[in-house]
Amino acid sequence: MKKLIRNFLVFFLVFIAIAALFSSFSQADEVKTVGIETMVQELNDSQIKSLVVTGNEIQVELNDGSKQLVQKESGESLSALLNNFSVDPEKLKTVTVNVKEPSGWNYWLGVILPFALPLILVGFFLFFMMRGAKGMNSSAMSFGQSNAKDFNLDNKERVTFKDVAGAKEAKEELGEVVEFLRYPKKFQDLGARIPRGVLLLGAPGTGKTLLARAVAGEAKVPFFHMSGSEFVEMFVGVGASRVRSLFQKAKKQAPCLIFIDEIDAVGRRRGSGMGGSHDEREQTLNQILVEMDGFEITQNVIIIAATNRPDVLDPALLRPGRFDRQVVIDRPDLKDREEILKVHVKKKPLDKEVDLKRIAERTPGFSGADLANLLNEAAILTAREDKKSIGMAELFSAIEKVMIGPERKSRIINDKEKKITAYHEAGHALVAYFLPNSDPVQKVSIIARGQAGGYTLKVPTEDRYFHSKSDFLDEIAVLLAGHLVEKEIFGEVTTGATSDLRRATAVARSLVTDYGMSDTLGPRTFGQKEEMIFLGREIHEQRDYSEKMAEQIDAEIAAFIAEAKVTADRILKENRQKLDIVAEALLKQETLEKEEFEALLA
Ligand code: ADP
Ligand code: MG
Ligand code: ZN
């Protein structure tokens, strides 16, 4: 669009220039144009000193020195003209008549321009249109080119392993890749085949992209970054040709690093597709495989790919010679979280009393990206409060914001709803407090946050990787507590417990179908998680069990929920007074911290 306007402007200016030029020719130094009759009259009156004929023009100079211009018909000679007007030949004797060859560019322009101007205009039009079309054309051509971002080495934003906190094993593993890139000869001399591809596996935000950049930064080699989804475009065949051009570019710059982010976008298992885009993806994937096989032994290009869905990758990608090295990046544990926080607070002023270890303790399950986000939120909060350095209060507040969503203090709740929320949350908190396998309650609040009307924050005391059946049953009991309290106290339930129930059901289902924790159904899983995309919807589960089994699964899920309900009910009945105390405290001060909550129950 901008280009079009610019073209139009240029065009317009040229037009004006030509028009100006043209008009400047026709108005030669202020000579009055008169009709032929006037000239004839003047001749008869002997007022004329000389006549100069140039083509169709007759320049008349009068005796008093003034000049006039007369247009005559072209092709008609002056004598014939004068004859026609029957001018007295005697009168002409005193007049000098000059006939000039109508020459000079001035004249020719005058003759040619009227014909040429439309042609020139049309020519300009064509020229600009062609140019526009060519521009479009060339951008269509460049579809096939990879637009991989090539990170410059001298870039000030060079990332090294120092910028990646924790992830010790991953760094060790990738340290080897750095060696390969820096001293390939050392390995080649021993006949070792340098690994071609490294696959980084890990949950979103665990630092896969960051690590890949750090490898390039450490090895000091060029780094081509491309996301899997960038290969797939509207046009069929673009992906494959992009892959080709990416690898070509990389080969020219070897040693270097190619990083394909989110490779699952193209590297999904082939042959399971139902939609049209699958052909395109398969072609792209095939091209990646072909390119990876096509390297010379001596070509020192290493490909790092990242995904958080290793389960959907095509097995051909993982075979030796391709992405045979796999580096798993876990969610950071307590110590790693503290390290990551330390990396990210470097440019942020902190209060003296800030203890990052306590923040790390409060954030199990957070990924590196979550932690970076948390510090950013804390900084924003601090700025909003016009403080100069970030304090512990802002950090805690930011944790909750990242976990549950922003506080919505402005949401006006009527007293009835407030009371319901208070009892609902008190119920969650109370059951969590009394169940041995539940995480301790960190905070209870009836301030709306994100989607939730209120929330009970539970934080595990330590990082845990495994969970037992009793953990899950207690979790279900805690989730049901809100619903049960509402029914007990107010006689009916509200929609506020919907997501609790959904979660409880999902946990119970996983217990049966994924973890094999049901005694009646035995140690097996139900349903195959398979990835298929049909009409834009992902169909996840494939049944590998009979109708009869399905009924039993449903019965088993119901049994687990019933069991948890009994537990929750019992705790709530036994502690009815405490429930009132907590709910009242919540109504009064809206938020209870761990210490206040525990003091109330003691
Ligand atoms: P992924 O690619 O795994 O989804 P990224 O590498 O894009 O995650 O990480 C997002 C951000 O999270 C990074 O830019 C960085 O600020 C932060 N981050 C993640 N992991 C770490 C880590 N181990 N050390 C420091 N920062 C991290
Ligand atoms: Mg990433
Ligand atoms: Zn609830």
PDB file of C-alpha atoms in Angstrom, residues 4-140:
ATOM      1  CA  LEU A   4       1.484   2.212  -4.264  1.00  0.00           C
ATOM      2  CA  ILE A   5       1.132   5.657  -2.763  1.00  0.00           C
ATOM      3  CA  ARG A   6       4.781   6.383  -3.416  1.00  0.00           C
ATOM      4  CA  ASN A   7       4.496   5.279  -7.024  1.00  0.00           C
ATOM      5  CA  PHE A   8       1.493   7.431  -7.465  1.00  0.00           C
ATOM      6  CA  LEU A   9       3.335  10.421  -6.026  1.00  0.00           C
ATOM      7  CA  VAL A  10       6.272   9.962  -8.371  1.00  0.00           C
ATOM      8  CA  PHE A  11       3.910   9.637 -11.240  1.00  0.00           C
ATOM      9  CA  PHE A  12       2.081  12.781 -10.251  1.00  0.00           C
ATOM     10  CA  LEU A  13       5.281  14.795  -9.937  1.00  0.00           C
ATOM     11  CA  VAL A  14       6.492  13.726 -13.372  1.00  0.00           C
ATOM     12  CA  PHE A  15       3.157  14.685 -14.787  1.00  0.00           C
ATOM     13  CA  ILE A  16       3.320  18.152 -13.233  1.00  0.00           C
ATOM     14  CA  ALA A  17       6.863  18.651 -14.490  1.00  0.00           C
ATOM     15  CA  ILE A  18       5.884  17.772 -18.043  1.00  0.00           C
ATOM     16  CA  ALA A  19       2.844  19.968 -17.907  1.00  0.00           C
ATOM     17  CA  ALA A  20       4.915  22.891 -16.637  1.00  0.00           C
ATOM     18  CA  LEU A  21       7.488  22.385 -19.371  1.00  0.00           C
ATOM     19  CA  PHE A  22       4.823  22.255 -22.000  1.00  0.00           C
ATOM     20  CA  SER A  23       3.080  25.386 -20.900  1.00  0.00           C
ATOM     21  CA  SER A  24       6.357  27.307 -20.683  1.00  0.00           C
ATOM     22  CA  PHE A  25       6.892  26.710 -24.387  1.00  0.00           C
ATOM     23  CA  SER A  26       3.627  28.106 -25.481  1.00  0.00           C
ATOM     24  CA  GLN A  27       3.908  31.350 -23.641  1.00  0.00           C
ATOM     25  CA  ALA A  28       6.952  32.887 -25.327  1.00  0.00           C
ATOM     26  CA  ASP A  29       7.835  36.287 -23.940  1.00  0.00           C
ATOM     27  CA  GLU A  30       4.481  37.899 -23.411  1.00  0.00           C
ATOM     28  CA  VAL A  31       3.425  38.435 -26.964  1.00  0.00           C
ATOM     29  CA  LYS A  32      -0.159  39.250 -27.618  1.00  0.00           C
ATOM     30  CA  THR A  33      -1.863  36.799 -29.926  1.00  0.00           C
ATOM     31  CA  VAL A  34      -4.159  38.438 -32.385  1.00  0.00           C
ATOM     32  CA  GLY A  35      -6.412  37.225 -35.161  1.00  0.00           C
ATOM     33  CA  ILE A  36      -5.592  37.273 -38.837  1.00  0.00           C
ATOM     34  CA  GLU A  37      -8.094  40.036 -39.474  1.00  0.00           C
ATOM     35  CA  THR A  38      -6.237  42.279 -37.037  1.00  0.00           C
ATOM     36  CA  MET A  39      -3.008  41.655 -38.916  1.00  0.00           C
ATOM     37  CA  VAL A  40      -4.658  42.348 -42.243  1.00  0.00           C
ATOM     38  CA  GLN A  41      -6.107  45.542 -40.821  1.00  0.00           C
ATOM     39  CA  GLU A  42      -2.714  46.572 -39.565  1.00  0.00           C
ATOM     40  CA  LEU A  43      -1.142  45.822 -42.923  1.00  0.00           C
ATOM     41  CA  ASN A  44      -3.692  47.962 -44.654  1.00  0.00           C
ATOM     42  CA  ASP A  45      -2.992  50.732 -42.148  1.00  0.00           C
ATOM     43  CA  SER A  46       0.769  50.370 -42.799  1.00  0.00           C
ATOM     44  CA  GLN A  47       1.470  49.853 -39.149  1.00  0.00           C
ATOM     45  CA  ILE A  48       3.633  46.760 -39.618  1.00  0.00           C
ATOM     46  CA  LYS A  49       7.386  46.875 -39.818  1.00  0.00           C
ATOM     47  CA  SER A  50       8.198  43.203 -40.333  1.00  0.00           C
ATOM     48  CA  LEU A  51       6.713  39.747 -40.462  1.00  0.00           C
ATOM     49  CA  VAL A  52       8.560  36.604 -39.502  1.00  0.00           C
ATOM     50  CA  VAL A  53       6.940  33.348 -40.489  1.00  0.00           C
ATOM     51  CA  THR A  54       7.866  30.277 -38.514  1.00  0.00           C
ATOM     52  CA  GLY A  55       5.747  27.283 -39.344  1.00  0.00           C
ATOM     53  CA  ASN A  56       2.202  28.145 -38.378  1.00  0.00           C
ATOM     54  CA  GLU A  57       3.148  31.299 -36.570  1.00  0.00           C
ATOM     55  CA  ILE A  58       3.599  34.727 -37.843  1.00  0.00           C
ATOM     56  CA  GLN A  59       5.460  37.110 -35.608  1.00  0.00           C
ATOM     57  CA  VAL A  60       4.379  40.603 -36.251  1.00  0.00           C
ATOM     58  CA  GLU A  61       6.505  43.602 -35.331  1.00  0.00           C
ATOM     59  CA  LEU A  62       4.727  46.899 -35.459  1.00  0.00           C
ATOM     60  CA  ASN A  63       6.250  50.223 -36.245  1.00  0.00           C
ATOM     61  CA  ASP A  64       5.944  51.270 -32.610  1.00  0.00           C
ATOM     62  CA  GLY A  65       8.092  48.298 -31.626  1.00  0.00           C
ATOM     63  CA  SER A  66       5.385  46.137 -30.025  1.00  0.00           C
ATOM     64  CA  LYS A  67       5.025  42.542 -31.068  1.00  0.00           C
ATOM     65  CA  GLN A  68       2.115  40.321 -31.914  1.00  0.00           C
ATOM     66  CA  LEU A  69       1.612  36.738 -32.768  1.00  0.00           C
ATOM     67  CA  VAL A  70      -0.708  35.406 -35.406  1.00  0.00           C
ATOM     68  CA  GLN A  71      -1.634  31.798 -35.947  1.00  0.00           C
ATOM     69  CA  LYS A  72      -2.263  30.694 -39.462  1.00  0.00           C
ATOM     70  CA  GLU A  73      -3.471  27.468 -40.890  1.00  0.00           C
ATOM     71  CA  SER A  74      -0.638  25.051 -41.362  1.00  0.00           C
ATOM     72  CA  GLY A  75       0.324  24.375 -44.944  1.00  0.00           C
ATOM     73  CA  GLU A  76      -1.078  27.675 -46.157  1.00  0.00           C
ATOM     74  CA  SER A  77       1.594  30.044 -47.383  1.00  0.00           C
ATOM     75  CA  LEU A  78       1.717  33.664 -46.276  1.00  0.00           C
ATOM     76  CA  SER A  79       1.228  35.036 -49.772  1.00  0.00           C
ATOM     77  CA  ALA A  80      -1.810  32.861 -50.324  1.00  0.00           C
ATOM     78  CA  LEU A  81      -3.180  33.950 -47.008  1.00  0.00           C
ATOM     79  CA  LEU A  82      -2.676  37.606 -47.740  1.00  0.00           C
ATOM     80  CA  ASN A  83      -4.129  37.070 -51.144  1.00  0.00           C
ATOM     81  CA  ASN A  84      -7.219  35.509 -49.681  1.00  0.00           C
ATOM     82  CA  PHE A  85      -7.727  38.495 -47.459  1.00  0.00           C
ATOM     83  CA  SER A  86      -7.031  40.690 -50.454  1.00  0.00           C
ATOM     84  CA  VAL A  87      -4.318  42.760 -48.928  1.00  0.00           C
ATOM     85  CA  ASP A  88      -3.032  45.566 -51.111  1.00  0.00           C
ATOM     86  CA  PRO A  89       0.305  44.344 -52.524  1.00  0.00           C
ATOM     87  CA  GLU A  90       1.581  47.968 -52.476  1.00  0.00           C
ATOM     88  CA  LYS A  91       1.277  48.022 -48.710  1.00  0.00           C
ATOM     89  CA  LEU A  92       3.426  44.926 -48.401  1.00  0.00           C
ATOM     90  CA  LYS A  93       6.393  46.610 -49.994  1.00  0.00           C
ATOM     91  CA  THR A  94       7.280  48.481 -46.837  1.00  0.00           C
ATOM     92  CA  VAL A  95       7.157  45.288 -44.788  1.00  0.00           C
ATOM     93  CA  THR A  96      10.132  42.989 -44.479  1.00  0.00           C
ATOM     94  CA  VAL A  97       8.997  39.428 -44.687  1.00  0.00           C
ATOM     95  CA  ASN A  98      11.160  36.672 -43.345  1.00  0.00           C
ATOM     96  CA  VAL A  99      10.381  33.028 -43.625  1.00  0.00           C
ATOM     97  CA  LYS A 100      12.225  30.908 -41.064  1.00  0.00           C
ATOM     98  CA  GLU A 101      12.510  27.184 -41.369  1.00  0.00           C
ATOM     99  CA  PRO A 102      10.412  25.867 -38.521  1.00  0.00           C
ATOM    100  CA  SER A 103      13.340  24.177 -36.841  1.00  0.00           C
ATOM    101  CA  GLY A 104      14.792  23.895 -33.303  1.00  0.00           C
ATOM    102  CA  TRP A 105      13.736  21.598 -30.506  1.00  0.00           C
ATOM    103  CA  ASN A 106      11.245  24.110 -29.367  1.00  0.00           C
ATOM    104  CA  TYR A 107       9.212  23.596 -32.490  1.00  0.00           C
ATOM    105  CA  TRP A 108       9.634  19.870 -32.573  1.00  0.00           C
ATOM    106  CA  LEU A 109       8.560  19.505 -29.014  1.00  0.00           C
ATOM    107  CA  GLY A 110       5.549  21.531 -29.872  1.00  0.00           C
ATOM    108  CA  VAL A 111       4.735  19.146 -32.668  1.00  0.00           C
ATOM    109  CA  ILE A 112       5.653  15.894 -30.996  1.00  0.00           C
ATOM    110  CA  LEU A 113       4.554  16.426 -27.427  1.00  0.00           C
ATOM    111  CA  PRO A 114       0.808  16.398 -28.064  1.00  0.00           C
ATOM    112  CA  PHE A 115       1.223  12.960 -29.574  1.00  0.00           C
ATOM    113  CA  ALA A 116       3.947  11.733 -27.309  1.00  0.00           C
ATOM    114  CA  LEU A 117       2.488  12.793 -23.981  1.00  0.00           C
ATOM    115  CA  PRO A 118      -0.270  10.170 -23.857  1.00  0.00           C
ATOM    116  CA  LEU A 119       2.272   7.589 -24.924  1.00  0.00           C
ATOM    117  CA  ILE A 120       4.656   8.648 -22.194  1.00  0.00           C
ATOM    118  CA  LEU A 121       1.872   8.526 -19.642  1.00  0.00           C
ATOM    119  CA  VAL A 122       0.841   5.057 -20.705  1.00  0.00           C
ATOM    120  CA  GLY A 123       4.506   4.047 -20.663  1.00  0.00           C
ATOM    121  CA  PHE A 124       4.883   5.275 -17.094  1.00  0.00           C
ATOM    122  CA  PHE A 125       1.794   3.424 -16.064  1.00  0.00           C
ATOM    123  CA  LEU A 126       3.050   0.215 -17.546  1.00  0.00           C
ATOM    124  CA  PHE A 127       6.459   0.712 -16.012  1.00  0.00           C
ATOM    125  CA  PHE A 128       5.106   1.154 -12.492  1.00  0.00           C
ATOM    126  CA  MET A 129       2.680  -1.664 -12.854  1.00  0.00           C
ATOM    127  CA  MET A 130       5.419  -3.956 -14.012  1.00  0.00           C
ATOM    128  CA  ARG A 131       7.585  -2.865 -11.160  1.00  0.00           C
ATOM    129  CA  GLY A 132       4.821  -3.558  -8.674  1.00  0.00           C
ATOM    130  CA  ALA A 133       4.158  -6.919 -10.198  1.00  0.00           C
ATOM    131  CA  LYS A 134       7.821  -7.727 -10.131  1.00  0.00           C
ATOM    132  CA  GLY A 135       7.965  -6.794  -6.458  1.00  0.00           C
ATOM    133  CA  MET A 136       5.080  -9.083  -5.716  1.00  0.00           C
ATOM    134  CA  ASN A 137       6.609 -11.741  -7.803  1.00  0.00           C
ATOM    135  CA  SER A 138       9.930 -11.597  -6.065  1.00  0.00           C
ATOM    136  CA  SER A 139       8.323 -11.789  -2.660  1.00  0.00           C
ATOM    137  CA  ALA A 140       6.450 -14.835  -3.864  1.00  0.00           C
TER     138      ALA A 140
END
